[in-house]
Amino acid sequence: MFKGKNSKEMGILISAMPDIVKPQRRENEITIPGRNGVLNIDEGTYEAYTLSVACGTRGTTRLSEIASWLDGNGDLILSTEPDKIYKARIGNAISISDVIYLYTSFLVQFKVFPFKYSVDKADEELSITAPTTIYNQGTIYSEPIITVHGTGNVALTINGTTYTLTGVSGYVTINSEIQEVYKDSTNKNNSFSALDFPRFQEGANTISWTGNISRLEIKPNWRWL
């Protein structure tokens, strides 16, 4: 599945699926004169990588339609991992060759972000009306989208770190994935005060608050390596 469309709908036959890949952790090695070995600086981030899918189709009548579909950005779901979504991009040229009579083959290379997300994101969404502890279902920290419903000046505390919001009127959204604060289409970054945006670490995550908050609507964005 790519951009919501199944390869079977396009008359594509899959001859080889990609291996499951663990993304490479981004580290810098620094050599210091007079010191043995190297100094590793770990950024705590991961590199994008490529997944290649070998495809074929009978005849050439739908090749233009297929080429138009296999272009740009979209969500990718592989039959080998049907419960996970990759954020993928196709930017390379796709070369099509004749293998046997009326059968053409081609290789699709998806450049994917380093994390996989759940297909059933809606099932993960949370509504919290009192301080609690939630548990990360993924294998690495997540960058949630948190909508705070309340009024006035409030402070949200996650795992001991406090995130302050001023002048809340009804609700405001903290989007850690894109590092923006907004209410609908109105930018509210100036109302947000913190050193960084919230994260849910692996395992248990405590959530509490002060001020007039009636509830939190959370899209946790659990993800897997």
GROMACS .gro file of C-alpha atoms in nm:
model
  225
    1MET     CA    1   0.000   0.000   0.000
    2PHE     CA    2   0.136   0.344  -0.097
    3LYS     CA    3  -0.058   0.670  -0.064
    4GLY     CA    4  -0.369   0.468   0.025
    5LYS     CA    5  -0.365   0.254  -0.289
    6ASN     CA    6  -0.298  -0.120  -0.301
    7SER     CA    7  -0.043  -0.249  -0.551
    8LYS     CA    8  -0.291  -0.523  -0.651
    9GLU     CA    9  -0.533  -0.254  -0.769
   10MET     CA   10  -0.263  -0.136  -1.008
   11GLY     CA   11  -0.204  -0.484  -1.149
   12ILE     CA   12   0.142  -0.507  -0.991
   13LEU     CA   13   0.301  -0.839  -0.900
   14ILE     CA   14   0.560  -0.832  -0.620
   15SER     CA   15   0.858  -1.059  -0.686
   16ALA     CA   16   1.074  -0.959  -0.387
   17MET     CA   17   1.000  -0.774  -0.062
   18PRO     CA   18   1.265  -0.581   0.131
   19ASP     CA   19   1.434  -0.703   0.445
   20ILE     CA   20   1.331  -0.546   0.774
   21VAL     CA   21   1.597  -0.285   0.854
   22LYS     CA   22   1.705  -0.131   1.184
   23PRO     CA   23   1.798   0.232   1.110
   24GLN     CA   24   2.152   0.351   1.168
   25ARG     CA   25   2.202   0.567   1.476
   26ARG     CA   26   2.358   0.904   1.394
   27GLU     CA   27   2.693   0.940   1.570
   28ASN     CA   28   3.001   1.149   1.510
   29GLU     CA   29   3.348   1.012   1.576
   30ILE     CA   30   3.614   1.261   1.680
   31THR     CA   31   3.982   1.177   1.703
   32ILE     CA   32   4.160   1.366   1.981
   33PRO     CA   33   4.542   1.393   1.963
   34GLY     CA   34   4.705   1.212   2.251
   35ARG     CA   35   4.393   1.012   2.335
   36ASN     CA   36   4.344   0.647   2.252
   37GLY     CA   37   4.053   0.547   2.033
   38VAL     CA   38   3.786   0.797   1.933
   39LEU     CA   39   3.526   1.010   2.108
   40ASN     CA   40   3.171   0.919   2.004
   41ILE     CA   41   2.913   1.198   2.007
   42ASP     CA   42   2.567   1.045   2.001
   43GLU     CA   43   2.296   1.281   1.872
   44GLY     CA   44   2.019   1.043   1.978
   45THR     CA   45   1.879   1.048   1.623
   46TYR     CA   46   1.861   0.799   1.336
   47GLU     CA   47   1.930   0.805   0.963
   48ALA     CA   48   1.671   0.753   0.690
   49TYR     CA   49   1.724   0.445   0.476
   50THR     CA   50   1.604   0.278   0.155
   51LEU     CA   51   1.360  -0.012   0.111
   52SER     CA   52   1.360  -0.173  -0.234
   53VAL     CA   53   1.061  -0.365  -0.374
   54ALA     CA   54   1.098  -0.570  -0.692
   55CYS     CA   55   0.781  -0.540  -0.902
   56GLY     CA   56   0.638  -0.653  -1.230
   57THR     CA   57   0.326  -0.608  -1.439
   58ARG     CA   58   0.174  -0.777  -1.741
   59GLY     CA   59   0.163  -0.560  -2.047
   60THR     CA   60   0.236  -0.189  -2.073
   61THR     CA   61  -0.109  -0.029  -2.081
   62ARG     CA   62  -0.100   0.091  -1.719
   63LEU     CA   63   0.266   0.194  -1.697
   64SER     CA   64   0.191   0.569  -1.711
   65GLU     CA   65  -0.069   0.533  -1.436
   66ILE     CA   66   0.175   0.330  -1.224
   67ALA     CA   67   0.455   0.582  -1.277
   68SER     CA   68   0.225   0.866  -1.167
   69TRP     CA   69   0.128   0.675  -0.851
   70LEU     CA   70   0.485   0.575  -0.760
   71ASP     CA   71   0.605   0.932  -0.712
   72GLY     CA   72   0.649   1.174  -0.423
   73ASN     CA   73   0.559   1.131  -0.055
   74GLY     CA   74   0.310   0.900   0.113
   75ASP     CA   75   0.240   0.638   0.376
   76LEU     CA   76   0.380   0.294   0.293
   77ILE     CA   77   0.247  -0.036   0.432
   78LEU     CA   78   0.422  -0.364   0.348
   79SER     CA   79   0.246  -0.700   0.353
   80THR     CA   80   0.533  -0.834   0.565
   81GLU     CA   81   0.445  -0.577   0.837
   82PRO     CA   82   0.073  -0.506   0.788
   83ASP     CA   83   0.032  -0.330   1.124
   84LYS     CA   84   0.302  -0.068   1.063
   85ILE     CA   85   0.324   0.249   0.853
   86TYR     CA   86   0.642   0.391   0.703
   87LYS     CA   87   0.664   0.757   0.604
   88ALA     CA   88   0.816   0.719   0.261
   89ARG     CA   89   0.926   0.908  -0.047
   90ILE     CA   90   1.003   0.796  -0.402
   91GLY     CA   91   1.237   1.037  -0.574
   92ASN     CA   92   1.448   0.810  -0.793
   93ALA     CA   93   1.401   0.720  -1.157
   94ILE     CA   94   1.226   0.386  -1.214
   95SER     CA   95   1.373   0.184  -1.496
   96ILE     CA   96   1.137  -0.062  -1.665
   97SER     CA   97   1.272  -0.362  -1.856
   98ASP     CA   98   1.118  -0.649  -2.057
   99VAL     CA   99   1.173  -0.986  -1.894
  100ILE     CA  100   0.953  -1.212  -2.100
  101TYR     CA  101   0.684  -1.151  -2.356
  102LEU     CA  102   0.423  -0.905  -2.225
  103TYR     CA  103   0.583  -0.893  -1.878
  104THR     CA  104   0.778  -0.591  -1.751
  105SER     CA  105   0.977  -0.560  -1.430
  106PHE     CA  106   1.097  -0.262  -1.229
  107LEU     CA  107   1.251  -0.181  -0.892
  108VAL     CA  108   1.083   0.069  -0.660
  109GLN     CA  109   1.309   0.230  -0.401
  110PHE     CA  110   1.135   0.392  -0.105
  111LYS     CA  111   1.337   0.639   0.101
  112VAL     CA  112   1.184   0.597   0.446
  113PHE     CA  113   1.205   0.791   0.770
  114PRO     CA  114   1.377   0.589   1.043
  115PHE     CA  115   1.063   0.509   1.246
  116LYS     CA  116   0.755   0.295   1.186
  117TYR     CA  117   0.412   0.398   1.315
  118SER     CA  118   0.097   0.203   1.398
  119VAL     CA  119  -0.168   0.153   1.130
  120ASP     CA  120  -0.437   0.187   1.399
  121LYS     CA  121  -0.338   0.531   1.527
  122ALA     CA  122  -0.696   0.617   1.620
  123ASP     CA  123  -0.702   0.325   1.866
  124GLU     CA  124  -0.404   0.477   2.049
  125GLU     CA  125  -0.559   0.819   2.113
  126LEU     CA  126  -0.611   0.908   2.478
  127SER     CA  127  -0.844   1.139   2.669
  128ILE     CA  128  -0.715   1.221   3.018
  129THR     CA  129  -0.913   1.406   3.283
  130ALA     CA  130  -0.686   1.346   3.583
  131PRO     CA  131  -0.310   1.306   3.642
  132THR     CA  132  -0.199   0.958   3.542
  133THR     CA  133   0.080   0.736   3.409
  134ILE     CA  134   0.077   0.610   3.050
  135TYR     CA  135   0.302   0.349   2.893
  136ASN     CA  136   0.482   0.382   2.564
  137GLN     CA  137   0.373   0.097   2.336
  138GLY     CA  138   0.664   0.149   2.094
  139THR     CA  139   1.036   0.079   2.113
  140ILE     CA  140   1.164   0.439   2.117
  141TYR     CA  141   1.053   0.778   2.245
  142SER     CA  142   0.753   0.934   2.071
  143GLU     CA  143   0.669   1.292   1.977
  144PRO     CA  144   0.303   1.335   2.073
  145ILE     CA  145   0.035   1.581   1.972
  146ILE     CA  146  -0.131   1.707   2.291
  147THR     CA  147  -0.442   1.926   2.291
  148VAL     CA  148  -0.487   2.101   2.625
  149HIS     CA  149  -0.848   2.194   2.708
  150GLY     CA  150  -0.876   2.467   2.970
  151THR     CA  151  -0.853   2.838   3.039
  152GLY     CA  152  -0.596   3.087   3.164
  153ASN     CA  153  -0.235   3.013   3.254
  154VAL     CA  154  -0.162   2.643   3.297
  155ALA     CA  155   0.138   2.417   3.341
  156LEU     CA  156   0.163   2.063   3.207
  157THR     CA  157   0.424   1.832   3.363
  158ILE     CA  158   0.548   1.520   3.185
  159ASN     CA  159   0.813   1.302   3.349
  160GLY     CA  160   0.911   1.587   3.578
  161THR     CA  161   0.954   1.849   3.303
  162THR     CA  162   0.710   2.141   3.305
  163TYR     CA  163   0.560   2.300   2.993
  164THR     CA  164   0.383   2.633   3.054
  165LEU     CA  165   0.098   2.777   2.850
  166THR     CA  166  -0.036   3.128   2.899
  167GLY     CA  167  -0.375   3.269   2.804
  168VAL     CA  168  -0.541   2.942   2.705
  169SER     CA  169  -0.894   3.008   2.579
  170GLY     CA  170  -1.083   2.684   2.527
  171TYR     CA  171  -0.794   2.472   2.401
  172VAL     CA  172  -0.448   2.483   2.245
  173THR     CA  173  -0.243   2.212   2.072
  174ILE     CA  174   0.122   2.127   2.140
  175ASN     CA  175   0.258   1.940   1.838
  176SER     CA  176   0.595   1.789   1.929
  177GLU     CA  177   0.638   1.627   1.587
  178ILE     CA  178   0.655   1.961   1.403
  179GLN     CA  179   0.749   2.164   1.715
  180GLU     CA  180   0.461   2.407   1.686
  181VAL     CA  181   0.187   2.532   1.921
  182TYR     CA  182  -0.145   2.640   1.768
  183LYS     CA  183  -0.520   2.670   1.802
  184ASP     CA  184  -0.675   2.552   1.478
  185SER     CA  185  -0.491   2.764   1.216
  186THR     CA  186  -0.374   3.032   1.463
  187ASN     CA  187  -0.010   3.020   1.575
  188LYS     CA  188   0.028   3.012   1.955
  189ASN     CA  189   0.403   2.960   1.989
  190ASN     CA  190   0.435   3.277   2.199
  191SER     CA  191   0.207   3.125   2.464
  192PHE     CA  192   0.438   2.825   2.514
  193SER     CA  193   0.735   2.826   2.750
  194ALA     CA  194   0.974   2.531   2.783
  195LEU     CA  195   1.325   2.427   2.688
  196ASP     CA  196   1.194   2.161   2.449
  197PHE     CA  197   0.874   1.993   2.334
  198PRO     CA  198   0.718   1.698   2.522
  199ARG     CA  199   0.831   1.343   2.460
  200PHE     CA  200   0.702   1.010   2.583
  201GLN     CA  201   1.002   0.797   2.673
  202GLU     CA  202   1.013   0.418   2.658
  203GLY     CA  203   0.819   0.261   2.943
  204ALA     CA  204   0.619   0.462   3.197
  205ASN     CA  205   0.541   0.834   3.154
  206THR     CA  206   0.384   1.043   3.429
  207ILE     CA  207   0.145   1.326   3.340
  208SER     CA  208   0.012   1.594   3.577
  209TRP     CA  209  -0.079   1.963   3.563
  210THR     CA  210  -0.162   2.279   3.752
  211GLY     CA  211  -0.418   2.540   3.656
  212ASN     CA  212  -0.762   2.513   3.502
  213ILE     CA  213  -0.726   2.213   3.269
  214SER     CA  214  -1.038   2.003   3.212
  215ARG     CA  215  -0.878   1.734   2.994
  216LEU     CA  216  -0.594   1.641   2.762
  217GLU     CA  217  -0.653   1.487   2.420
  218ILE     CA  218  -0.337   1.298   2.324
  219LYS     CA  219  -0.223   1.146   1.998
  220PRO     CA  220   0.086   0.966   2.130
  221ASN     CA  221   0.240   0.874   1.791
  222TRP     CA  222   0.392   0.550   1.922
  223ARG     CA  223   0.671   0.438   1.695
  224TRP     CA  224   0.908   0.149   1.640
  225LEU     CA  225   1.264   0.111   1.510
   0.00000   0.00000   0.00000
